[in-house]
Coordinates of C-alpha atoms and ligand atoms in Angstrom, one line a residue:
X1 CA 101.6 68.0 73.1
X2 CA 99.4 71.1 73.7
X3 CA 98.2 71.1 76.8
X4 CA 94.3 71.9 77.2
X5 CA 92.2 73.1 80.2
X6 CA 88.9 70.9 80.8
X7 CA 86.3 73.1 81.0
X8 CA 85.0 72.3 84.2
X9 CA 86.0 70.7 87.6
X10 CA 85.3 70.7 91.2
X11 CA 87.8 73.0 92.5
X12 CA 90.3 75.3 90.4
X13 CA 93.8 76.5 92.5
X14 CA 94.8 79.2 90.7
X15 CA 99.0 79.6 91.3
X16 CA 101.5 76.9 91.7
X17 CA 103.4 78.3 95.1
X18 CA 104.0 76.4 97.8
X19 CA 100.6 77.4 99.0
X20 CA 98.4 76.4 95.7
X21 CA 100.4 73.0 95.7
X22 CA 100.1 72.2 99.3
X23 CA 96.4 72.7 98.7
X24 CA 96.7 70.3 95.8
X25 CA 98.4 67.8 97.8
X26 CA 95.6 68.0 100.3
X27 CA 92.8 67.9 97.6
X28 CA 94.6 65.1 96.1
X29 CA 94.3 63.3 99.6
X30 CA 90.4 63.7 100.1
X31 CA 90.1 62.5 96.4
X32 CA 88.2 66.1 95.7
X33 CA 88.6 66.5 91.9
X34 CA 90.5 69.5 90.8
X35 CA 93.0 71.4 88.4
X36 CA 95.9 73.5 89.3
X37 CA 96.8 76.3 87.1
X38 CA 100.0 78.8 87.2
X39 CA 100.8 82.0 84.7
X40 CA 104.7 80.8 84.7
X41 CA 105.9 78.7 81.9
X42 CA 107.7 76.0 84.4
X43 CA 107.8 76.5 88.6
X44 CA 110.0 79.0 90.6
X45 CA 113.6 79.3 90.3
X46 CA 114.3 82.5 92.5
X47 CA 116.3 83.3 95.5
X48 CA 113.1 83.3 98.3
X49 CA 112.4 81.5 101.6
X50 CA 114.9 79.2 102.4
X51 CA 113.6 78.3 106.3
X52 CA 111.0 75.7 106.6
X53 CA 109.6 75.4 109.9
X54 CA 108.2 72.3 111.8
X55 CA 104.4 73.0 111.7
X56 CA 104.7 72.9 107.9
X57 CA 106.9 69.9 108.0
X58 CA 104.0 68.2 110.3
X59 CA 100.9 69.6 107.5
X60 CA 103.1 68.0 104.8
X61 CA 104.0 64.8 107.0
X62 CA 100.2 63.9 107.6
X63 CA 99.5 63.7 103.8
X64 CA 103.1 62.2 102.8
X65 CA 105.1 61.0 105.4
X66 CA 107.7 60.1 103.4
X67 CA 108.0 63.8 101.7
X68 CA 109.0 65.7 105.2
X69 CA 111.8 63.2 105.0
X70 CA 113.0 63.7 101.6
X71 CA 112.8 67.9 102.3
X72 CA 114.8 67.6 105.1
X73 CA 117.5 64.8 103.4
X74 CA 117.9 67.7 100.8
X75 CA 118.4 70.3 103.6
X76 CA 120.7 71.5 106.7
X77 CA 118.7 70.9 109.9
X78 CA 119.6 74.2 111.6
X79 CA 119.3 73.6 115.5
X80 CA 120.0 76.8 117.3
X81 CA 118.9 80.6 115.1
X82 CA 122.3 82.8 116.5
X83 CA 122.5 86.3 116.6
X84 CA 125.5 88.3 117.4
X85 CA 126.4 92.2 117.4
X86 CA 128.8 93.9 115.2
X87 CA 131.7 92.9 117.3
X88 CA 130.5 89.3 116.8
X89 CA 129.4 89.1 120.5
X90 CA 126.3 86.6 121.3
X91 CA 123.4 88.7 121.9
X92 CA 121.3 85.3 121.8
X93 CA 121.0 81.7 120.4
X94 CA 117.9 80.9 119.8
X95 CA 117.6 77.0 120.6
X96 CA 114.9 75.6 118.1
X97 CA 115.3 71.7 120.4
X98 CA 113.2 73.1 123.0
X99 CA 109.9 72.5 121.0
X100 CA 111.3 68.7 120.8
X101 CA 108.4 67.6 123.5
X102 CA 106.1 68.5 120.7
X103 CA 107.7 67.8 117.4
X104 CA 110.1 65.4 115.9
X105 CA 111.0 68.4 113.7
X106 CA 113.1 70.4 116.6
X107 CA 115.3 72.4 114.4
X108 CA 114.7 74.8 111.4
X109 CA 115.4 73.1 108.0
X110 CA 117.1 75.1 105.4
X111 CA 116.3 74.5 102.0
X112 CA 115.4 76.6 99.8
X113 CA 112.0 77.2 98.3
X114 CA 112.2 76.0 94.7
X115 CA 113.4 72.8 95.9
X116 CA 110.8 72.6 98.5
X117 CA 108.0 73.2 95.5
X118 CA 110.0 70.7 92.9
X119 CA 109.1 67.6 96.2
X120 CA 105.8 69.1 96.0
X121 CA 104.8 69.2 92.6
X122 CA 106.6 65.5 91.9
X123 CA 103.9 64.2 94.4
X124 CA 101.2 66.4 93.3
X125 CA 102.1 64.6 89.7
X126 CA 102.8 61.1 91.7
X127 CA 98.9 61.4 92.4
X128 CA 98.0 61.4 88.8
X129 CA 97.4 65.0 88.5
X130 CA 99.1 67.4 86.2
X131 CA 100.2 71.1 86.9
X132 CA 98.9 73.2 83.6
X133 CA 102.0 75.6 83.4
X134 CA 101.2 79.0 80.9
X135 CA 97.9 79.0 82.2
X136 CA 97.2 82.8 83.5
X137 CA 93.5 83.6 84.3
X138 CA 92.9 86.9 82.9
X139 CA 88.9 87.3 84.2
X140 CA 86.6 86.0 86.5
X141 CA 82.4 86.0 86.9
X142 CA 80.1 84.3 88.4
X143 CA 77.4 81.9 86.0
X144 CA 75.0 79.9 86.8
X145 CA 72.9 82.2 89.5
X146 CA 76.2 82.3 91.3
X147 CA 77.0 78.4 92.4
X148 CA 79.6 78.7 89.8
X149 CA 82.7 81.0 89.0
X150 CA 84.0 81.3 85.0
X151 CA 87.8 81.7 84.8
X152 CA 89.0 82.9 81.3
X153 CA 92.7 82.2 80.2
X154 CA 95.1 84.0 78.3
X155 CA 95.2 81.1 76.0
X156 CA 91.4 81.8 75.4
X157 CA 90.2 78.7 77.6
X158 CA 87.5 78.6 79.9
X159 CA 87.1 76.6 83.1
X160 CA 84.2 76.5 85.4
X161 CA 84.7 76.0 89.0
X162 CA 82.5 76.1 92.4
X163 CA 85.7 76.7 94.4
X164 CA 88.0 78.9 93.2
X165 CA 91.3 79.2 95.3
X166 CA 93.1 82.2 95.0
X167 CA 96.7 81.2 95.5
X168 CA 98.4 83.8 93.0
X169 CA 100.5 85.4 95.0
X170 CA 100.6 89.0 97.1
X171 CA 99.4 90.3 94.2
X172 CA 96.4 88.7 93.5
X173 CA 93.9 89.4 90.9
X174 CA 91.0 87.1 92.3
X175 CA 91.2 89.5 95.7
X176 CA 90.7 92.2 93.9
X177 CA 88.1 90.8 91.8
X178 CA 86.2 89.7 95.1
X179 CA 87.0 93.5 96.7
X180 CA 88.5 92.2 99.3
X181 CA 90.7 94.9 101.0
X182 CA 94.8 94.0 101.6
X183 CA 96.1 96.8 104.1
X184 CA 98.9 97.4 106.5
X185 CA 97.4 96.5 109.9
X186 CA 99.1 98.8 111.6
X187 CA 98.6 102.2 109.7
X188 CA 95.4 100.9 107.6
X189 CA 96.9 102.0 104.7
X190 CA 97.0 100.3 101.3
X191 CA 99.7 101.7 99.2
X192 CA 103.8 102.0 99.7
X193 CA 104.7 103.3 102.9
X194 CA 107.5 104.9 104.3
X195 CA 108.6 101.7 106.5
X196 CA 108.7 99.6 103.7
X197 CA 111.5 97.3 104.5
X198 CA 114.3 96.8 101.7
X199 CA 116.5 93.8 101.3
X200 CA 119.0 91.8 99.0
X201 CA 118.8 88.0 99.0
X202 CA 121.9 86.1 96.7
X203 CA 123.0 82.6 96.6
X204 CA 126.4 83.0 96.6
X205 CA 129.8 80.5 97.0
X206 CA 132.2 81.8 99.6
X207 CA 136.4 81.0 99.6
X208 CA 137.7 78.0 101.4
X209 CA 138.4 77.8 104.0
X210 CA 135.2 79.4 105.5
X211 CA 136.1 81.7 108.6
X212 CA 134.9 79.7 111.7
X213 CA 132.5 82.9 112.5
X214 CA 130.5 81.7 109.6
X215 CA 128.5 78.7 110.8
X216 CA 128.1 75.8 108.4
X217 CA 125.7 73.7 110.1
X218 CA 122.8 76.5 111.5
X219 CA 121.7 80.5 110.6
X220 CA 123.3 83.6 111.8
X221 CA 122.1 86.9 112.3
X222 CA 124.4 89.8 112.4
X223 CA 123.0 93.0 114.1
X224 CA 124.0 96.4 114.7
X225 CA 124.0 98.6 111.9
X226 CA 122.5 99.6 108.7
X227 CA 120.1 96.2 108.4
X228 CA 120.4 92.7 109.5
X229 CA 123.6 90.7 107.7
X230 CA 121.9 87.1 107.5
X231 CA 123.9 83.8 106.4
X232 CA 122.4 81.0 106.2
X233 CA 124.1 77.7 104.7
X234 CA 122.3 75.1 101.9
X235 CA 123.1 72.1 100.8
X236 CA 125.3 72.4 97.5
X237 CA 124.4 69.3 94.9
X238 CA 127.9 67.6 92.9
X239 CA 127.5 67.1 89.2
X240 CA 125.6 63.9 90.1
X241 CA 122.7 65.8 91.5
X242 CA 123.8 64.6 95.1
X243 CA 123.4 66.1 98.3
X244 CA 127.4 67.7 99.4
X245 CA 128.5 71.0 101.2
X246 CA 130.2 73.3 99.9
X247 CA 130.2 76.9 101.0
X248 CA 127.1 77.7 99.3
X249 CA 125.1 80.4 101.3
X250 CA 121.9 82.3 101.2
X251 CA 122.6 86.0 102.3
X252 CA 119.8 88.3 103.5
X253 CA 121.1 91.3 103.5
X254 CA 118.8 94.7 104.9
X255 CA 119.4 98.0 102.7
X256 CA 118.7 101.2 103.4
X257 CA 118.8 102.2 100.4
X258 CA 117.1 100.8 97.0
X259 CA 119.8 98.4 96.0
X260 CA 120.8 97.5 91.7
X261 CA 117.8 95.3 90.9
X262 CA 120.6 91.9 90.2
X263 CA 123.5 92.9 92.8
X264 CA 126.6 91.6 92.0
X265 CA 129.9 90.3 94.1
X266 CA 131.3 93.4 94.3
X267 CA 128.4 95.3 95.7
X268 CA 127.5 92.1 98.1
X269 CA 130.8 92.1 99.2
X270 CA 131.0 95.6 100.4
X271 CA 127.7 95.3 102.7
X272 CA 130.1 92.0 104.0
X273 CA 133.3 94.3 104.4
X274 CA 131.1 97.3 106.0
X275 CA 129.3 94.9 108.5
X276 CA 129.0 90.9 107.9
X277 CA 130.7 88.3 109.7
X278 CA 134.7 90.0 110.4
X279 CA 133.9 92.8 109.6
X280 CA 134.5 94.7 113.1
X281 CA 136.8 91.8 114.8
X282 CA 140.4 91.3 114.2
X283 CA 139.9 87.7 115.7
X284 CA 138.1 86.4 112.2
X285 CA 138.4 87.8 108.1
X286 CA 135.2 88.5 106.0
X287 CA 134.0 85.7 104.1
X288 CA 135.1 86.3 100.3
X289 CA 132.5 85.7 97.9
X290 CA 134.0 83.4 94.8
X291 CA 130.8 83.7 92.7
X292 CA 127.2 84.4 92.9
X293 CA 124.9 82.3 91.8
X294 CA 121.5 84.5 91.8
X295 CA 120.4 87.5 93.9
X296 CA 117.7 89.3 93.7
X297 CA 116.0 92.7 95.6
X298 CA 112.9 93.1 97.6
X299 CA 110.8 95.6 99.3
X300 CA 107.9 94.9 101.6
X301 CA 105.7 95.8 103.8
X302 CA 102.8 94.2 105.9
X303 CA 99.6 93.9 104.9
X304 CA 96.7 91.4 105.6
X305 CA 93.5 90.9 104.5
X306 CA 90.6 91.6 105.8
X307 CA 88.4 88.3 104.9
X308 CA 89.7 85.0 103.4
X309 CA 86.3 84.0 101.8
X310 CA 84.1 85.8 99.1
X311 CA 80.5 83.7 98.4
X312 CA 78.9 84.4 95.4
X313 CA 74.9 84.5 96.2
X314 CA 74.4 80.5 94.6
X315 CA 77.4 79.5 96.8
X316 CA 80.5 79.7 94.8
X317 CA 83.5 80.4 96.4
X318 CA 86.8 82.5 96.1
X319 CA 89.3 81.4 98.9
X320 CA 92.2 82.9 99.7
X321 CA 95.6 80.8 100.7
X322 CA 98.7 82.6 101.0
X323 CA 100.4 85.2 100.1
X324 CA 97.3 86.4 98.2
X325 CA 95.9 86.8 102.1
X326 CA 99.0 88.5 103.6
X327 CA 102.5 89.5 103.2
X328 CA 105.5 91.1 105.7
X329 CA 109.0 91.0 105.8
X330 CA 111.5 87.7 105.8
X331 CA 112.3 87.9 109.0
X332 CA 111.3 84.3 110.9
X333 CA 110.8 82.3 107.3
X334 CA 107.5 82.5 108.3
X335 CA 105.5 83.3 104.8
X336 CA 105.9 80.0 103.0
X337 CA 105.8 78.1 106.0
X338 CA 102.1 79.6 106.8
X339 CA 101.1 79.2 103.0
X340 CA 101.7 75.7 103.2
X341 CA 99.8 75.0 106.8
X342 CA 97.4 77.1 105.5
X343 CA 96.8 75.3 102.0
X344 CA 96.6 71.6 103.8
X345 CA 93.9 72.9 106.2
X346 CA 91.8 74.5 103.1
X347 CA 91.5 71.5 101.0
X348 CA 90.4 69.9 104.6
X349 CA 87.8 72.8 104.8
X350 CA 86.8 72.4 101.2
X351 CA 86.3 68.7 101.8
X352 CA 84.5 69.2 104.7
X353 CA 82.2 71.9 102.9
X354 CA 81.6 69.3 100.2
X355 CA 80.2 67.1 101.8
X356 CA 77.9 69.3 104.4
X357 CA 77.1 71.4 101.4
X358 CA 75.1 68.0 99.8
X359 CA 73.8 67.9 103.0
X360 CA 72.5 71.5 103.2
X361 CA 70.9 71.6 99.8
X362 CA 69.3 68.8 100.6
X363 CA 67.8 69.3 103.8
X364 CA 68.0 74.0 103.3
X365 CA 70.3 74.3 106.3
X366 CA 72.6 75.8 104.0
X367 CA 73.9 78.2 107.1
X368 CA 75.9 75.2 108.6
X369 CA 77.6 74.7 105.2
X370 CA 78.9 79.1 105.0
X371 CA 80.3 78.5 108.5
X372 CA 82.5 76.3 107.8
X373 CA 84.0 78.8 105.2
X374 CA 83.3 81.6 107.9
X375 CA 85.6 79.6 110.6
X376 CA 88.6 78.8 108.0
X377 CA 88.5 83.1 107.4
X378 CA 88.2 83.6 111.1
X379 CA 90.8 81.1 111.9
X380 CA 93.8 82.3 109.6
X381 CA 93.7 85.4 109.7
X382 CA 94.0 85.2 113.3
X383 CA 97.1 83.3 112.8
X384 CA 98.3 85.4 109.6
X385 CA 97.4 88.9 112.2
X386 CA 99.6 86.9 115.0
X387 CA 102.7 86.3 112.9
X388 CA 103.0 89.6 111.1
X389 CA 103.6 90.8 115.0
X390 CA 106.3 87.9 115.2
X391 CA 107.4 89.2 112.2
X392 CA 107.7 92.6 112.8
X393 CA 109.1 92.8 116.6
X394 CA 112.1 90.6 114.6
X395 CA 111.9 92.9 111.9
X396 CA 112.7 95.4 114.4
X397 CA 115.7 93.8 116.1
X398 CA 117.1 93.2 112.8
X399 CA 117.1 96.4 111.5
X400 CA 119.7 97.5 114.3
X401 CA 120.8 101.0 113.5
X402 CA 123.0 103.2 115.4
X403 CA 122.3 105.3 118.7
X404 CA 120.9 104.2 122.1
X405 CA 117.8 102.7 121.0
X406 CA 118.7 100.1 119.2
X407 CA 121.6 99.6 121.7
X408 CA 118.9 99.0 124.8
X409 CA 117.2 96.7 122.3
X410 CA 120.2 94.3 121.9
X411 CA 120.7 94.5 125.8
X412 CA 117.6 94.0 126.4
X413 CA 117.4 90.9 124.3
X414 CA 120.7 89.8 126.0
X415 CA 119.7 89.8 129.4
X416 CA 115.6 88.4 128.5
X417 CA 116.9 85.5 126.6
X418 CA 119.0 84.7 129.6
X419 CA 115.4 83.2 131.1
X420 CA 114.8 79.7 129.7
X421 CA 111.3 80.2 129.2
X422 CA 111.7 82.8 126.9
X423 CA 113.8 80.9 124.2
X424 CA 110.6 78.3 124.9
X425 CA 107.9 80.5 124.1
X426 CA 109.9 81.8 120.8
X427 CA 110.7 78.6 119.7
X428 CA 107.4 77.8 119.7
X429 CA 105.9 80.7 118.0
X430 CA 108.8 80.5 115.1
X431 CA 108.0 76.5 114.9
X432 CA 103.9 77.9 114.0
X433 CA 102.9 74.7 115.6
X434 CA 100.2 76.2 117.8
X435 CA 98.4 77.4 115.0
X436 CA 97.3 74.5 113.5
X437 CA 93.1 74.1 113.6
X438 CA 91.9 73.2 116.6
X439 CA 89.6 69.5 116.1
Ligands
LIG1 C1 113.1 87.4 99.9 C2 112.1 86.6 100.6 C3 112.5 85.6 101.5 C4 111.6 84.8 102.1 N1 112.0 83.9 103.0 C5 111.1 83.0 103.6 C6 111.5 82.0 104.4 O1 112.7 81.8 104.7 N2 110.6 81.1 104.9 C7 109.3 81.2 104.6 O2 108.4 80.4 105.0 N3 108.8 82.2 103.7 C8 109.7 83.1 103.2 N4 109.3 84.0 102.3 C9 107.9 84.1 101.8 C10 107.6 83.1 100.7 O3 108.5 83.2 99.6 C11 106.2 83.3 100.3 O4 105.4 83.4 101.4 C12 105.7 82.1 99.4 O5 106.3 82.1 98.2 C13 104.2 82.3 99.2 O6 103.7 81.2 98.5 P1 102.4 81.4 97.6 O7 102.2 80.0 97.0 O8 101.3 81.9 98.5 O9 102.6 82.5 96.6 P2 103.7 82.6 95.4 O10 104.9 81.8 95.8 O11 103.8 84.0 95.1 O12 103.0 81.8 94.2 C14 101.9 82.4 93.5 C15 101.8 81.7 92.1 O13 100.6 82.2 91.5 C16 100.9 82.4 90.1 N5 100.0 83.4 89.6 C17 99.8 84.7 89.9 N6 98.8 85.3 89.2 C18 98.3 84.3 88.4 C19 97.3 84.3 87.5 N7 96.5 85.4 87.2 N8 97.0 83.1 86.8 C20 97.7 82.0 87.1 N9 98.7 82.0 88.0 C21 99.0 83.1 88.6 C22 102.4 82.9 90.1 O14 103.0 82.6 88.8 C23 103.0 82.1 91.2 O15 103.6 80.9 90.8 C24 110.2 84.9 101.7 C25 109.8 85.8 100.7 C26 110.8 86.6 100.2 C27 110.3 87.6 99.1

């Protein structure tokens, strides 16, 4: 059956991320219509995030209840975030139960993100609404005075929209389109930079029996030289589609170099041999990888927006979601988890403007109705400014290195997380439940 665009609705989400969807779900819930469009042919199947964090675990929970439940029945519920030095010594254990006072999500769940978007798209589709897959938008104008924007397709359709939400990814075409600058907040620049962070992530199967310095139940972070040597265990599924373990890990693996654009066992298994889990302790071996299952190479760098919200002069709207509105490194599993807190609470704003909007036009108070737009813009990238920090000072621990820098770092980290309130404070900030909108 072919599937057709209509040509007009309420509110178009352009990309079908964890962001675009959460919006959907959210939309869905305030019974705003809308469509939901992505450029790929079926949903993600790469190696990405595989750490979801409470706060979006709570945004999901107060639309579905039930689906924070099936996310984490699918996942490994990692309790403490370890990191130890080259000669596998604790530097600290980051203990994720201390936010428990606040959350019945204490823990980090690993899972990783294309299963996390398959829950959400079978309850975006369990609302009656469909995903239009092949669908990329290829142009965008303002009509109608400007209280409407005209998406054009690749297929040659054409949808008009009063919201547009750009959730397409770091790469965005609707940003540009709406000239809304994406730079690296700390050196203003917009281009590559010379701290752009490379990395190799693979799903890989490693030998039984699994060296006992390779936790099975929670992440590790190996520090200390060259880049951060990251395991983190998933859920393997039996031929029945079943929950079981195996050894199935996602490795995160910093390069210093630009790695092959695939890497393979043999060139995962080296970074392992030179400095993973082992590697520098007669006590343990290295983990021997049996098979990889899909890996993939990155390189990033920050950069944040400098607006969320483009109004076309009749009050049409391009909002930003995601990683349209910033992008940094892996380190935290932080991007997702933002895109997903930050897609519930704009179909909340979008509802909200709705409504007010009728108001306005009505009664010419239009100013209350772009406020509402101009608080959500204010609001997030607030957040997205704090956790690219967040990001970043990690960022910085993980890349280790050699010489007496990085060696004070570790110590230093040692002897602070030695202080209870510390693990607290981080816990907290990792969880991103004190960003949520304040009522
Ligand atoms: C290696 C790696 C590890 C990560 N680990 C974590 C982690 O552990 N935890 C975490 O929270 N985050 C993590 N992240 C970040 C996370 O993957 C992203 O933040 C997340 O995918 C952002 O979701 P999104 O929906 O905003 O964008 P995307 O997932 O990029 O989705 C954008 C969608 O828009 C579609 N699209 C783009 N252009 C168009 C167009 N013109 N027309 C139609 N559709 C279009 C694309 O096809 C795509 O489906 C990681 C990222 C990387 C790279």
């Amino acid at each position: 059956m072919i599937d057709r665009l209509p040509s007009s609705t309420e509110v178009c989400i352009v990309g079908a991320g964890p962001s675009g969807l959460a919006c959907a779900l959210g939309l869905a819930a305030h019974k705003i219509p809308f469509v939901i469009v992505d450029a790929l042919e079926a949903g993600h199947n790469s190696s990405r995030a595989v750490l979801v964090q409470a706060s979006a675990l709570e945004a999901l929970g107060t639309l579905h209840p039930q689906l924070p439940e099936e996310l984490i029945s699918a996942g490994i519920q990692s309790k403490t975030l370890t990191t130890i030095d080259l000669q596998e010594r604790l530097v600290f254990r980051l203990r994720m139960t201390d936010i428990a006072a606040y959350t019945k999500y204490a823990f980090s769940l690993l899972i990783p993100q294309h299963k996390v978007e398959h829950q959400m798209r079978e309850y975006v589709r369990g609302g009656g609404n469909s995903i239009h897959w092949g669908k990329r938008a290829t142009d965008v104008k303002e009509v109608v005075e400007g209280s409407q924007y005209e998406l054009r397709f690749e297929s040659g359709e054409v949808l008009t929209a009063r919201y547009v939400v750009a959730a397409d990814g770091s790469k965005s075409f609707l940003r540009a389109f709406a000239g809304i600058r994406f730079i690296d907040p700390y050196t203003k620049e917009a281009g590559p930079g010379k701290n752009d962070l490379s990395f190799v992530v693979a799903d890989v199967l490693f030998a039984s029996p699994l060296p006992t310095n390779v936790p099975r139940d929670g992440l590790q972070m190996m520090i200390g030289a060259g880049g951060v040597v990251l395991t983190a265990p998933m859920r393997g599924e039996g031929s029945d589609g079943a929950p079981q373990n195996n050894n199935l890990f996602r490795l995160y693996l910093g390069v210093p170099d630009t790695p092959p654009r695939s890497p393979d066992a043999a060139y995962l298994q080296a970074i392992l041999d030179a400095r993973g889990p082992g590697s520098h302790s007669k006590l343990h071996p290295v983990p021997h990888i049996t098979k990889v299952l899909d890996s993939s190479r990155y390189r990033t760098r920050p950069a944040l927006v400098d607006r969320y919200v483009h109004r076309a002069k009749g009050g049409a709207y391009i909002l930003l979601v995601g990683d349209s509105a910033h992008r940094h490194g892996p380190a935290g599993g932080q991007g997702m988890n933002m895109g997903i807190c930050e897609g519930v609470e704009l179909a909340q704003v979008i509802n909200e403007h709705h409504r007010s909007a009728f108001d306005a036009e009505k009664s010419g108070t239009t100013h209350d109705a772009v406020q509402i737009m101009d608080a959500y813009s204010t609001h997030r990238r607030s957040v997205a400014a704090q956790v690219i920090d967040l990001v970043e000072s990690m960022t910085q621990v993980e890349k280790g290195g050699r010489g007496w820098g990085p060696y004070f770092r570790v110590t230093a980290l040692w002897a602070i997380f030695k202080v209870p309130f510390v693990n607290g404070v981080l816990a907290w900030k990792i969880s991103g439940l004190g960003h949520a909108k304040k009522a």
